[in-house]
Each structure stands twice: as structure tokens, then as C-alpha cells.
mmCIF file of C-alpha atoms in Angstrom:
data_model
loop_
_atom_site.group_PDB
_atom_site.id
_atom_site.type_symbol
_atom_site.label_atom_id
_atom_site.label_comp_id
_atom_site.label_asym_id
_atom_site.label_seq_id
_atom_site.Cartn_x
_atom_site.Cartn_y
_atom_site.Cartn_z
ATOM 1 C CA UNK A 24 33.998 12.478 -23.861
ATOM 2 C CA UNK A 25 34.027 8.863 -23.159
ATOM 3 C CA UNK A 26 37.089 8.440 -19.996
ATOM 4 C CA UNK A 27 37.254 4.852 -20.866
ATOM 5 C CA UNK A 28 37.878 5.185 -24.432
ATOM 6 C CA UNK A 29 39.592 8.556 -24.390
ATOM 7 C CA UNK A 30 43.731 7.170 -24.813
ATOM 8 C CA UNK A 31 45.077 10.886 -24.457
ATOM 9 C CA UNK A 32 43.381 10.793 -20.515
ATOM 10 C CA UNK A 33 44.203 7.247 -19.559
ATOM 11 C CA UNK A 34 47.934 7.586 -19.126
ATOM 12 C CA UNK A 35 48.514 6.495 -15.412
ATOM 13 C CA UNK A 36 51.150 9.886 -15.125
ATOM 14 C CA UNK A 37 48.762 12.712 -15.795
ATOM 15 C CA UNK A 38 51.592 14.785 -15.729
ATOM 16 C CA UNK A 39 53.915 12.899 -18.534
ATOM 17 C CA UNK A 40 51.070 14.908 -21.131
ATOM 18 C CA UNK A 41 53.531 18.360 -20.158
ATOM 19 C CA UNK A 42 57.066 17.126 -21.755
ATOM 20 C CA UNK A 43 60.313 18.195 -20.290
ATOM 21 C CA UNK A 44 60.643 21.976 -21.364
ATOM 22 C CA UNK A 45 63.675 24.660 -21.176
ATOM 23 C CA UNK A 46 61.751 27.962 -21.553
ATOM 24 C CA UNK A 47 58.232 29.498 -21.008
ATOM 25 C CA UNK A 48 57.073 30.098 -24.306
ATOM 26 C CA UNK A 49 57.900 26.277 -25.223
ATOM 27 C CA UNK A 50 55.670 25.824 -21.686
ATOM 28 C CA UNK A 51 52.921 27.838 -22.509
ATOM 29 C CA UNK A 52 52.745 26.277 -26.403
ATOM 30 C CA UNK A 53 52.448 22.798 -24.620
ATOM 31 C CA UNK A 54 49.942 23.922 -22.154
ATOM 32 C CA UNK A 55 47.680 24.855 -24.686
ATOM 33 C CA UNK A 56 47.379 22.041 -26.571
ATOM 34 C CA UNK A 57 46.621 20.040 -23.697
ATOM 35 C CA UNK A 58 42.529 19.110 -24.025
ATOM 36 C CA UNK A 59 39.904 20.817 -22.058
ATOM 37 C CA UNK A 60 36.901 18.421 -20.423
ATOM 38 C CA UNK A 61 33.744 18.487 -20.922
ATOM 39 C CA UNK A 62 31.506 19.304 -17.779
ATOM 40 C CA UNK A 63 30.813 15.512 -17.515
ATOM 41 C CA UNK A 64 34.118 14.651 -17.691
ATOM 42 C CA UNK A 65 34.814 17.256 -15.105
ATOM 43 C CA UNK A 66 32.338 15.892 -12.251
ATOM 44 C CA UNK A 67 33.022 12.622 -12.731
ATOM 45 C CA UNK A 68 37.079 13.530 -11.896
ATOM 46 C CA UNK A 69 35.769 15.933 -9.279
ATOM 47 C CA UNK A 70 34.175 13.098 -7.218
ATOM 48 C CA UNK A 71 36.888 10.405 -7.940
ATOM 49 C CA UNK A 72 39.167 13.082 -6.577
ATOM 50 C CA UNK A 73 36.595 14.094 -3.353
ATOM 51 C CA UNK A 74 35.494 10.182 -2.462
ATOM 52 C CA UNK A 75 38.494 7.772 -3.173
ATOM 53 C CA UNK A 76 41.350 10.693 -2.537
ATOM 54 C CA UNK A 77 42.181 10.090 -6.394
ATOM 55 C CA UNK A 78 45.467 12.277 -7.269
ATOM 56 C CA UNK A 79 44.952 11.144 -11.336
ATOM 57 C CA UNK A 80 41.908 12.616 -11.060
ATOM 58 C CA UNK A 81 43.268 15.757 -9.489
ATOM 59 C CA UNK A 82 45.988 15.727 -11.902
ATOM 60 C CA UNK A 83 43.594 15.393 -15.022
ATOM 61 C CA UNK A 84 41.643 18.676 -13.476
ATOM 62 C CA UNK A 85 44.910 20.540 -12.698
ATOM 63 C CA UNK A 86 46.501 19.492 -16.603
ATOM 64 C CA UNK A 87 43.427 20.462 -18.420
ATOM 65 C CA UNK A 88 43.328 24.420 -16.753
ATOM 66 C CA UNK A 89 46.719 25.486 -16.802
ATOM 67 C CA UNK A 90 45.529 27.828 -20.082
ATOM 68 C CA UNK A 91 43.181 29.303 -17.805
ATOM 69 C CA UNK A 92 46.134 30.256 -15.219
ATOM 70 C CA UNK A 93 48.692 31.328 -18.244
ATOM 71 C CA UNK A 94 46.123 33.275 -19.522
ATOM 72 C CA UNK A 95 45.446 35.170 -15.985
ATOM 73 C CA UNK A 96 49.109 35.873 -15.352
ATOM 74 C CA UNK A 97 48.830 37.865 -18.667
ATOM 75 C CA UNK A 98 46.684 40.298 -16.758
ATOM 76 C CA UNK A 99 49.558 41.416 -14.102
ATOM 77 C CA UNK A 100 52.198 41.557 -16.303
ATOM 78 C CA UNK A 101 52.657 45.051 -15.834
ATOM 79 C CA UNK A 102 53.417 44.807 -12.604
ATOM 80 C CA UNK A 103 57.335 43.720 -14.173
ATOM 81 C CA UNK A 104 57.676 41.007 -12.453
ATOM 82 C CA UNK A 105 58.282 37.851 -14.473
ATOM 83 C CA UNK A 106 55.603 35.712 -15.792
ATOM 84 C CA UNK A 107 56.667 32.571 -15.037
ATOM 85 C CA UNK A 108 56.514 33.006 -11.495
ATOM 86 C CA UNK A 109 53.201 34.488 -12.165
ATOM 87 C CA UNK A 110 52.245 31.192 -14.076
ATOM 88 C CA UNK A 111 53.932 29.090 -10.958
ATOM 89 C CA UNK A 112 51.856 31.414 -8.233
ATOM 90 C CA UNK A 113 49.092 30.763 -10.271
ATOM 91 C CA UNK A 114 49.788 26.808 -10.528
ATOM 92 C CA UNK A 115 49.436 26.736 -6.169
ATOM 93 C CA UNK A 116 46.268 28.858 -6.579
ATOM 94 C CA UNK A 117 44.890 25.969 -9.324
ATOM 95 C CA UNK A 118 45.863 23.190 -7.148
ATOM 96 C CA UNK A 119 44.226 24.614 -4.075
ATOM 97 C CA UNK A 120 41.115 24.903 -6.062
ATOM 98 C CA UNK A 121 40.673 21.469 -7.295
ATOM 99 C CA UNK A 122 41.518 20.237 -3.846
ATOM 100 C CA UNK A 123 38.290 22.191 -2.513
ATOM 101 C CA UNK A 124 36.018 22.070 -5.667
ATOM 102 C CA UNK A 125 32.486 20.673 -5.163
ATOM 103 C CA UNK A 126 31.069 19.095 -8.160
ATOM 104 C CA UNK A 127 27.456 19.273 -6.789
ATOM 105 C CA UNK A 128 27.495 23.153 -6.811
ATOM 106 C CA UNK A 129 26.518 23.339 -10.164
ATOM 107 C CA UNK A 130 29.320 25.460 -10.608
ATOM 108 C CA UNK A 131 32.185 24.766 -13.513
ATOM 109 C CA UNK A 132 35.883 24.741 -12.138
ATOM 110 C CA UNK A 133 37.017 27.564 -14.536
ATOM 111 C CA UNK A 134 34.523 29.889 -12.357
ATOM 112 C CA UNK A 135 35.603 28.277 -9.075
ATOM 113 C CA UNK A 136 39.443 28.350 -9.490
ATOM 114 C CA UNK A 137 39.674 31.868 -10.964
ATOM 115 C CA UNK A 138 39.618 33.264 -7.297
ATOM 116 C CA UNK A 139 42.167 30.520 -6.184
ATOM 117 C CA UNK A 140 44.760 31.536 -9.137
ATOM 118 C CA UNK A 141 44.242 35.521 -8.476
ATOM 119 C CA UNK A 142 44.443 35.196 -4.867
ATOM 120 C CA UNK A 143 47.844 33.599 -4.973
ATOM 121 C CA UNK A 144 49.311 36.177 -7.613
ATOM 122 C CA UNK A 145 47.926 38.945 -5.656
ATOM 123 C CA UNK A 146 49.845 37.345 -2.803
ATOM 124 C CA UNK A 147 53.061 36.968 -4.802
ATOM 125 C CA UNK A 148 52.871 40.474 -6.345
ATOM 126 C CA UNK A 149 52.371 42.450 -2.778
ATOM 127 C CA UNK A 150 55.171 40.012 -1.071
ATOM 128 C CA UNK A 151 57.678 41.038 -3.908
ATOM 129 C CA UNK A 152 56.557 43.788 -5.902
ATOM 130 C CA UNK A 153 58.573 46.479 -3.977
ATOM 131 C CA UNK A 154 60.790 45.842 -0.725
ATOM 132 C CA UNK A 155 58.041 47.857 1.124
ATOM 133 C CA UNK A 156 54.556 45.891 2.029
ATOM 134 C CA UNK A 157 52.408 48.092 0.158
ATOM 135 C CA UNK A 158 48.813 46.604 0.939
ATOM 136 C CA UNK A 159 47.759 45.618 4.134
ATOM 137 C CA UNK A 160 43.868 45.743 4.954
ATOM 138 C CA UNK A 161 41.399 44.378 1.783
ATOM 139 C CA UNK A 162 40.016 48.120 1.340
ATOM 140 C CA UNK A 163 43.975 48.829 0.700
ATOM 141 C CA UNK A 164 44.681 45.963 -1.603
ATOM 142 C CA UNK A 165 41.824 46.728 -4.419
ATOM 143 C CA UNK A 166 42.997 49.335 -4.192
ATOM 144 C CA UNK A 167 46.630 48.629 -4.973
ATOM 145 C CA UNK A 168 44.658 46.161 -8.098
ATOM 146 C CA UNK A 169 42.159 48.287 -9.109
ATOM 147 C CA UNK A 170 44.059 51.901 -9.044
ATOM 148 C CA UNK A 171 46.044 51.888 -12.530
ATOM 149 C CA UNK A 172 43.017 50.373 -14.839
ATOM 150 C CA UNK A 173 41.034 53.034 -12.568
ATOM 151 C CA UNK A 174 44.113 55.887 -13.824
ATOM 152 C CA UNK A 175 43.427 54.389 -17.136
ATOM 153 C CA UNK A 176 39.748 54.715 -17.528
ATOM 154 C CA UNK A 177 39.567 58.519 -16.449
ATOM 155 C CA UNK A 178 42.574 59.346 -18.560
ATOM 156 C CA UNK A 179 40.154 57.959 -21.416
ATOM 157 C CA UNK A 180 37.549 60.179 -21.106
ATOM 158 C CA UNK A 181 39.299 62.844 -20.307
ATOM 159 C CA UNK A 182 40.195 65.964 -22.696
ATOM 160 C CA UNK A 183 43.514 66.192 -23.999
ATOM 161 C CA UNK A 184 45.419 68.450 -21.852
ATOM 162 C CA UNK A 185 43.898 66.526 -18.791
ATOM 163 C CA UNK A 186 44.555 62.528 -20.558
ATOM 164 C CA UNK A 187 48.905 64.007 -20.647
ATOM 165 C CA UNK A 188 49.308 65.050 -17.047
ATOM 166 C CA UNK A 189 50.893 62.202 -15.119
ATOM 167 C CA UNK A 190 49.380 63.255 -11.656
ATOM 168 C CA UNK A 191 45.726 62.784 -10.721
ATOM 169 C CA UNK A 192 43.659 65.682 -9.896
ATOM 170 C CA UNK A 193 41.584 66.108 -6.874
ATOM 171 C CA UNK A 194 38.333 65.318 -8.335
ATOM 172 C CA UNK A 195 39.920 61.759 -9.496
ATOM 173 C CA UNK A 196 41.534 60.928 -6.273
ATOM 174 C CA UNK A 197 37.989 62.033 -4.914
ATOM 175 C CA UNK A 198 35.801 59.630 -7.126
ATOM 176 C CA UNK A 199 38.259 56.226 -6.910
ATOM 177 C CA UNK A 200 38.438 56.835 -3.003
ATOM 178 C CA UNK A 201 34.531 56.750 -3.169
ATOM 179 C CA UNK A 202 34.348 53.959 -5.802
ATOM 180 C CA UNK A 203 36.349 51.638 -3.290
ATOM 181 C CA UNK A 204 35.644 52.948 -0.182
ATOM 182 C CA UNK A 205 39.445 54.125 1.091
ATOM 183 C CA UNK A 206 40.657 57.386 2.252
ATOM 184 C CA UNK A 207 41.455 60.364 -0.289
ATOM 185 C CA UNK A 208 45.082 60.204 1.208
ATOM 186 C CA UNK A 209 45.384 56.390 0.884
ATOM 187 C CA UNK A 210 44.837 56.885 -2.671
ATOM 188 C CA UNK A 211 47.306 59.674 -2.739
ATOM 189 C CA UNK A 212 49.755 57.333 -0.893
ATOM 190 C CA UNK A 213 49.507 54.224 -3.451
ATOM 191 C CA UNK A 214 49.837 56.682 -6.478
ATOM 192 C CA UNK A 215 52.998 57.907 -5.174
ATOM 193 C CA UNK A 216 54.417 54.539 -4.180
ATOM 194 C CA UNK A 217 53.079 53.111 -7.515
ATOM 195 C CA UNK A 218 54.610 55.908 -9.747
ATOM 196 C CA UNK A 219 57.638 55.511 -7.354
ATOM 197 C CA UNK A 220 60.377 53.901 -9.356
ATOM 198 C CA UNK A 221 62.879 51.221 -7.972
ATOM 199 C CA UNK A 222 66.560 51.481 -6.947
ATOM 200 C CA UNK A 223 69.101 48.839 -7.425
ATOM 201 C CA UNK A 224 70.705 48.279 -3.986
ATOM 202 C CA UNK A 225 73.595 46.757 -5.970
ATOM 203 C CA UNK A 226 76.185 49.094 -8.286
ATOM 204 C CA UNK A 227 75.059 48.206 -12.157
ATOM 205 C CA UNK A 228 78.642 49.446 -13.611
ATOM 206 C CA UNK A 229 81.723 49.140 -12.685
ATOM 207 C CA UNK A 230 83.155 53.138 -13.059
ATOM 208 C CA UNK A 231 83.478 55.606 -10.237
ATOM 209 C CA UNK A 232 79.937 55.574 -9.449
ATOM 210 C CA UNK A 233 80.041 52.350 -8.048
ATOM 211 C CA UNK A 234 80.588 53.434 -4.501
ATOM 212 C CA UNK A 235 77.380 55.609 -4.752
ATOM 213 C CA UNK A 236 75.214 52.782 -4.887
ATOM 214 C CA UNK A 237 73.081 52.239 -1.862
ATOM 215 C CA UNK A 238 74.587 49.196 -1.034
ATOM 216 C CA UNK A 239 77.527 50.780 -0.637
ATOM 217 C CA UNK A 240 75.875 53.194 2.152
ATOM 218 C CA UNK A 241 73.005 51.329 3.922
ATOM 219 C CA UNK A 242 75.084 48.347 4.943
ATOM 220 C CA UNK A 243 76.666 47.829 8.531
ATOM 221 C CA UNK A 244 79.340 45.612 9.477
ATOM 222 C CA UNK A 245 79.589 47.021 12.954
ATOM 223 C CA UNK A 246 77.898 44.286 13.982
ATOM 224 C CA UNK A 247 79.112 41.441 11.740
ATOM 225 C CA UNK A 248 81.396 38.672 13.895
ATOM 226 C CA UNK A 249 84.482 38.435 11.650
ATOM 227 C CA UNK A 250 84.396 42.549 12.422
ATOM 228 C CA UNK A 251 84.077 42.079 15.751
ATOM 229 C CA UNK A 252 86.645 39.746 16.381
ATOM 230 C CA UNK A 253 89.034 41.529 14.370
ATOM 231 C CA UNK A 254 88.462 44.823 15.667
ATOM 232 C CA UNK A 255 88.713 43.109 19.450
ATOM 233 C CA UNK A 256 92.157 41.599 17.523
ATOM 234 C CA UNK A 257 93.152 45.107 16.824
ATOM 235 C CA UNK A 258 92.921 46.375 20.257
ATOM 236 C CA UNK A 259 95.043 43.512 21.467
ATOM 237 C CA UNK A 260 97.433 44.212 18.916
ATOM 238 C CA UNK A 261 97.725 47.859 19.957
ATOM 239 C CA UNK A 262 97.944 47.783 23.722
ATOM 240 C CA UNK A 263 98.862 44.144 25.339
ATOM 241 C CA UNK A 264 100.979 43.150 22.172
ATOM 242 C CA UNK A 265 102.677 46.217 21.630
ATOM 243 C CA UNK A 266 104.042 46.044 25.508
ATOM 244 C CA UNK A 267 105.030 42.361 24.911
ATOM 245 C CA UNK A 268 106.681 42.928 21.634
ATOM 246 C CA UNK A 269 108.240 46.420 23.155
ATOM 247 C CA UNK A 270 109.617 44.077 26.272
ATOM 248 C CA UNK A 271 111.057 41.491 24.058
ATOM 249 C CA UNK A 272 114.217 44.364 23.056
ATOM 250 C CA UNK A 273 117.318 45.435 24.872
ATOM 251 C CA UNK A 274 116.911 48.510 26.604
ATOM 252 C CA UNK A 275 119.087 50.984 23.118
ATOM 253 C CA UNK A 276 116.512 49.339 20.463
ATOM 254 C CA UNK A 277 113.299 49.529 22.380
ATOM 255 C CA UNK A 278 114.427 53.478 23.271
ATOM 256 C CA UNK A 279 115.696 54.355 19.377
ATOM 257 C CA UNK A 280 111.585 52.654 18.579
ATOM 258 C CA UNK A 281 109.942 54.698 21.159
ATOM 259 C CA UNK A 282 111.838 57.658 20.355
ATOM 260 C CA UNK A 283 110.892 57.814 16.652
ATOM 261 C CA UNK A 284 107.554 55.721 16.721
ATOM 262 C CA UNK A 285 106.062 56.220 20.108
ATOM 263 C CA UNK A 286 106.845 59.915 21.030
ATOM 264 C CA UNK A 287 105.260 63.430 20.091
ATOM 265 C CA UNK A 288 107.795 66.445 20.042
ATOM 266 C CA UNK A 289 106.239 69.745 21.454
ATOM 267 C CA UNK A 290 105.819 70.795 17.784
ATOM 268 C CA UNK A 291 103.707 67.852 16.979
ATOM 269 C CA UNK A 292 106.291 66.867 14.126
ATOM 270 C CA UNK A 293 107.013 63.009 15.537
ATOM 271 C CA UNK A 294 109.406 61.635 16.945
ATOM 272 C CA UNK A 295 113.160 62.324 16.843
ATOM 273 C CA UNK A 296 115.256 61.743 13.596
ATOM 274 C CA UNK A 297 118.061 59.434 12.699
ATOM 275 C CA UNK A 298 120.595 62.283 13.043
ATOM 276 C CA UNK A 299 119.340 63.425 16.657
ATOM 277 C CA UNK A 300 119.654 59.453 17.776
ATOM 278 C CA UNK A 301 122.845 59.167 16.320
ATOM 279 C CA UNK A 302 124.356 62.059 18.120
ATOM 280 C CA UNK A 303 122.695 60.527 21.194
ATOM 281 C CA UNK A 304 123.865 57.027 20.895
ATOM 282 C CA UNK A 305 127.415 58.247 19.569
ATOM 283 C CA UNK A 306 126.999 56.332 16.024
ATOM 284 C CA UNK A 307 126.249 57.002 12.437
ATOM 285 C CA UNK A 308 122.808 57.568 11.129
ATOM 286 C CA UNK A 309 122.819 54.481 9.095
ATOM 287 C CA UNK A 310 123.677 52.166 12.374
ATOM 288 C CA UNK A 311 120.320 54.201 14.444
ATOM 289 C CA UNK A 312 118.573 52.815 10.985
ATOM 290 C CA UNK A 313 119.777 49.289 11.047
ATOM 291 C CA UNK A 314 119.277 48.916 14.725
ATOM 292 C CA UNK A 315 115.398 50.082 14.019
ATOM 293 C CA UNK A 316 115.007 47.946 11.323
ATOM 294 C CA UNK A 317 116.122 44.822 13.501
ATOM 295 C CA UNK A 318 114.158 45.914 16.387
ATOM 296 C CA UNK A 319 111.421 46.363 14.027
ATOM 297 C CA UNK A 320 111.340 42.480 12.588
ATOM 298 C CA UNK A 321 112.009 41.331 16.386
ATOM 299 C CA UNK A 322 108.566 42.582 17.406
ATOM 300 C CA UNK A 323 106.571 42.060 14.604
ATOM 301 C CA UNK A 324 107.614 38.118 15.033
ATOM 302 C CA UNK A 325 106.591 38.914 19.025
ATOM 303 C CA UNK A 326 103.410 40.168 18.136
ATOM 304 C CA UNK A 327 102.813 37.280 15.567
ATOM 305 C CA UNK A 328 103.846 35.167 18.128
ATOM 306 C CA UNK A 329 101.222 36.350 20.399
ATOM 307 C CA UNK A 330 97.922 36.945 17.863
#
């Protein structure tokens, strides 16, 4: 391929040959179309890109092997997380590549940048896979990789009543921990975490179950400042503003509220009634009521007053 006469690679925006798109398969169909380079092509972009810092050239690399990263992400779908962040992932891993591809390796960028766009999805995948890191050292990750196509692959050649049982028996978990040099019981570990399924933190419905959700358990507000302050607003309320509000009365109301609100009979049944005040006081029933209901108001506009 000529680069002089080629008019599909001499647009100044490399990246004008992707259109504006509004889903992933529309994506993917452009990406696909978009036309591979030949290896001379290829070097010749390489070193415009490595000597003179050219971003077109980088750009014409990156355009032309963006089927190569689709086509990767295919590979982890099962992993259920959604394959256009995959594809994106992928995209960083691509980039990274051309930026440190040597053209005088003798090497083709398709070979090189496959590490670059599986690195970066393995990344992605152990960062968000599950809430719990699952992988840490590299003996751990391929294992994490390698451990279902592994499953798969001894379930094949297995007999029948051996290929239906979910679990793996100790002679498996014996062989893969040998085949990639981990622990028996890390492989135990990762096939339980693995088969373990997830839980929405969040309620999905809105019936009765809703307050069974873990959300709805694991989260403290103890600590969160609107509950603090209003909890430290509370106390206030109940101890300082009470004896304000209490003080604002004449001395019949604030007794007729302490006697039914604030006092505890012998037979822990409250306070006295309307009837015991009103023999007290010398008045009706209804005029102990009214006079509670006034005091009542005149605090809580104290208490206001004070907040």
C-alpha cells in the first residue's frame, strides 16, 4: 500500500474514519471495516510515530487494530461484565502498545499489542469483577484466567456421571494446582469464590422484602454528620430545652404538665389524669385539658425558639 496515494489514510483526523455512533454493535460494524496495513505500511508509521513524535501515525496504528481488541474482549465475556468496557479497557491496552512498539524487532504489532490489550482487561475484570480483590500474586491470577477453560477441559474428557457434577474432585483440584504451580487450597478457594454468585446490595422490588436487602442492614449512619448533629439536637431538645420551655409557664400549667407528662405513679401507669387534677385544682376536667393544651403550644414555641 502506497501512503501517498492511499486517500482512505491521508485524512489529517485519523480518527474522523470511526463516525459518531450510539451503540456497540453499530461500533464494532464500523471498526471492522476500517483497513488493516500491510507490514510496510506498519513500520513506516511505527518510526514516524518513534522519531518525529507523530500522533497521525499513532492514530493510523491504533484505527487499523481495534478488530483485533473487539475481537479479544469476546474472549472474557463470560466474566458478565459488559463488553464495551471490555472493548474501552482494551482501547488503553492498544494505545500503550503502539506508544512502545519497536518496528526493528521484526515483530508485527498484532503479536506485540495482544499482551498490552489482555493486560488491561485482566486489570479491569479483577478491579470490578466482584467487590472482593480476588487475585493478588501472578501464580493467583492465571489462575483466576486459566481455572474455568481448565473446569472445562476435564469436564470434556470426563465420563458422564463425572462431566454433571458441578464440584471438582480431588484429583482435578490436584492436577490444575500442579499445572500452574498454586496451592491445592488456592484452587479450592477461587472455585468457591468463582461459583459464588453475586448479591444486589440494593432492594430489586418494591414489596415487603425490600427491607431485607443488604443495604438495608450493612449500612451505618452512626457516624454520618447530619446524624450527628441531629442526635446532639435531640439531646438539647430533651434536657436544656425542656427546662427553658418548662420555666417559661406559671407555676398551675408547668405543675398540671409535669404531673401528667413528667411523672411515674408507683404503678408505672403515668402520670395523673384529668379528673385527679381537676379535683386538685378545684375545676372541671375540660379546664385541666385546656390549660395543658395552652401550656403545651407555649413551650413548643420556647423550644423552637431556642433550636
Amino acid at each position: 500500500m502506497n501512503l501517498s496515494a492511499n486517500t482512505t489514510l491521508s485524512v489529517r483526523d485519523p480518527w474522523a474514519l470511526v463516525p459518531s455512533l450510539g451503540n456497540l454493535d453499530a461500533y464494532i460494524t464500523a471498526v471492522n471495516r476500517l483497513p488493516m496495513l500491510s507490514q510496510e505500511d506498519e513500520s513506516q508509521y511505527a518510526r514516524r510515530l518513534r522519531d518525529e513524535g507523530d500522533l497521525e501515525a499513532a492514530g493510523r496504528l491504533v484505527l487499523s487494530h481495534l478488530r483485533l481488541v473487539v475481537s479479544v474482549s469476546r474472549q472474557y465475556l463470560g466474566y458478565g461484565l459488559p463488553q464495551g468496557d471490555l472493548i474501552q479497557e482494551g482501547n488503553v491496552g492498544l494505545m500503550k502498545a503502539v506508544k512502545r512498539f519497536d518496528p526493528e524487532q521484526g515483530v508485527r504489532l498484532v503479536s506485540y499489542a495482544l499482551h498490552w490489550i489482555k493486560a488491561e482487561i485482566h486489570e479491569y475484570i479483577l478491579r470490578n469483577w466482584r467487590m472482593v480483590k480476588l487475585a493478588t500474586t501472578k501464580a493467583q491470577r492465571k489462575l483466576f484466567f486459566n481455572l474455568r477453560s481448565m473446569k472445562q477441559s476435564l469436564k470434556s474428557g470426563a465420563s458422564d456421571e463425572q462431566s454433571h457434577r458441578n464440584t471438582l474432585s480431588a484429583s482435578e483440584i490436584e492436577r490444575i494446582a500442579q499445572d500452574l504451580n498454586v496451592k491445592p487450597a488456592e484452587v479450592i478457594e477461587m472455585e468457591t469464590r468463582l461459583s459464588g454468585g453475586d448479591i444486589a446490595l440494593e432492594p430489586q422490588t418494591d414489596d415487603s422484602e425490600e427491607s431485607y436487602a443488604p443495604i438495608a442492614y450493612l449500612a451505618d449512619d452512626s457516624g454520618e454528620p447530619t446524624q450527628v448533629l441531629e442526635a446532639r439536637r435531640r439531646d438539647a431538645l430533651s434536657s436544656d430545652g425542656l427546662t427553658q420551655a418548662l420555666a417559661a409557664l406559671d407555676p398551675r400549667s408547668r405543675r398540671i404538665v409535669e404531673e401528667r407528662w413528667l411523672q411515674v405513679n408507683d404503678d408505672s401507669s403515668g402520670g395523673k389524669t384529668l379528673h385527679e387534677l381537676a379535683a386538685e385544682f378545684g375545676v372541671s376536667a375540660e379546664r385541666i385539658r385546656q390549660i395543658e393544651v395552652a401550656a403545651m403550644k407555649k413551650m413548643r414555641k420556647a423550644m423552637e425558639a431556642n433550636a
